[in-house]
Amino acid sequence: MVKEFKCPACGEWTSDSDTRCSHCGAPLHPDRTEEIERMNSFKPLDIPLIQIYADDHWFLKGFKLVLRTGQVIFIAIASAIVYIASGAVH
Ligand SMILES: [Zn+2]
């Protein structure tokens, strides 16, 4: 039995387990949505990492490795900033 939840934005009944209204897309549980979004921010951001292929030239491999290391560090710093910023609000 799915718990029904009335959308505060459009008044339609939607599933309580949804984070957003299936009718209008409004966030149903702002607190929960924020929590989920904060949890998601711990995952590496949606930045595709540079792919290193086995048949790449050794020089290209080294170059890509340096770039990717920088990318990983950047993502880690960005995640930390997002975490600190979201923590400072509360
Ligand atoms: Zn709605």
Short mmCIF file of C-alpha atoms and ligand atoms in Angstrom, two decimals:
data_model
loop_
_atom_site.label_atom_id
_atom_site.label_comp_id
_atom_site.label_asym_id
_atom_site.label_seq_id
_atom_site.Cartn_x
_atom_site.Cartn_y
_atom_site.Cartn_z
CA MET A 1 0.00 0.00 0.00
CA VAL A 2 1.56 3.22 -1.16
CA LYS A 3 0.98 6.18 1.11
CA GLU A 4 -0.65 9.02 -0.75
CA PHE A 5 0.60 12.54 -0.36
CA LYS A 6 -1.21 15.68 -1.46
CA CYS A 7 0.95 17.98 -3.55
CA PRO A 8 1.11 21.42 -1.88
CA ALA A 9 1.61 23.08 -5.26
CA CYS A 10 -1.18 21.63 -7.45
CA GLY A 11 -3.35 19.72 -4.94
CA GLU A 12 -3.11 16.40 -6.83
CA TRP A 13 -2.51 13.15 -4.94
CA THR A 14 0.82 11.56 -5.59
CA SER A 15 2.95 8.83 -4.02
CA ASP A 16 4.52 9.76 -0.69
CA SER A 17 7.71 8.00 -1.69
CA ASP A 18 8.22 10.39 -4.60
CA THR A 19 10.50 13.34 -3.97
CA ARG A 20 8.68 15.36 -6.60
CA CYS A 21 5.01 15.57 -7.62
CA SER A 22 4.28 13.28 -10.55
CA HIS A 23 1.78 15.87 -11.85
CA CYS A 24 3.57 19.20 -11.65
CA GLY A 25 7.13 18.28 -10.56
CA ALA A 26 7.06 20.42 -7.41
CA PRO A 27 9.25 19.15 -4.55
CA LEU A 28 6.96 17.35 -2.09
CA HIS A 29 9.26 17.12 0.90
CA PRO A 30 11.70 20.04 0.72
CA ASP A 31 13.61 18.74 3.77
CA ARG A 32 13.89 15.24 2.36
CA THR A 33 14.78 16.48 -1.12
CA GLU A 34 17.52 18.65 0.34
CA GLU A 35 18.82 15.67 2.31
CA ILE A 36 18.87 13.48 -0.79
CA GLU A 37 20.57 16.20 -2.82
CA ARG A 38 23.20 16.58 -0.09
CA MET A 39 23.79 12.83 -0.08
CA ASN A 40 24.12 12.92 -3.85
CA SER A 41 26.71 15.66 -3.61
CA PHE A 42 29.05 13.19 -1.88
CA LYS A 43 29.16 11.14 -5.04
CA PRO A 44 31.65 12.35 -7.60
CA LEU A 45 29.99 15.16 -9.46
CA ASP A 46 28.63 14.46 -12.90
CA ILE A 47 31.90 15.41 -14.55
CA PRO A 48 33.09 12.64 -16.84
CA LEU A 49 36.63 11.66 -16.00
CA ILE A 50 39.21 11.62 -18.74
CA GLN A 51 39.42 8.13 -20.17
CA ILE A 52 42.84 6.59 -20.54
CA TYR A 53 43.01 3.93 -23.23
CA ALA A 54 45.49 1.08 -23.33
CA ASP A 55 46.49 1.94 -26.90
CA ASP A 56 47.22 5.59 -26.10
CA HIS A 57 50.78 6.77 -26.67
CA TRP A 58 52.79 6.65 -23.39
CA PHE A 59 53.19 10.41 -23.52
CA LEU A 60 49.44 10.90 -23.96
CA LYS A 61 48.80 8.46 -21.10
CA GLY A 62 51.06 10.46 -18.78
CA PHE A 63 49.46 13.72 -19.86
CA LYS A 64 45.94 12.35 -19.32
CA LEU A 65 46.95 10.91 -15.94
CA VAL A 66 48.16 14.32 -14.75
CA LEU A 67 44.97 15.97 -16.06
CA ARG A 68 42.78 13.32 -14.43
CA THR A 69 44.59 13.66 -11.08
CA GLY A 70 43.90 17.40 -11.24
CA GLN A 71 40.29 16.65 -12.12
CA VAL A 72 39.88 14.28 -9.14
CA ILE A 73 41.42 16.85 -6.77
CA PHE A 74 39.14 19.55 -8.21
CA ILE A 75 36.04 17.35 -7.71
CA ALA A 76 37.13 16.54 -4.13
CA ILE A 77 37.59 20.25 -3.32
CA ALA A 78 34.29 21.15 -5.02
CA SER A 79 32.48 18.44 -3.01
CA ALA A 80 34.07 19.70 0.22
CA ILE A 81 32.98 23.27 -0.57
CA VAL A 82 29.41 22.10 -1.32
CA TYR A 83 29.41 20.14 1.95
CA ILE A 84 30.76 23.06 4.02
CA ALA A 85 28.42 25.53 2.32
CA SER A 86 25.35 23.34 2.90
CA GLY A 87 26.44 22.69 6.50
CA ALA A 88 26.92 26.39 7.23
CA VAL A 89 23.31 27.17 6.26
CA HIS A 90 21.94 25.05 9.12
ZN ZN B 1 1.83 18.84 -8.00
#
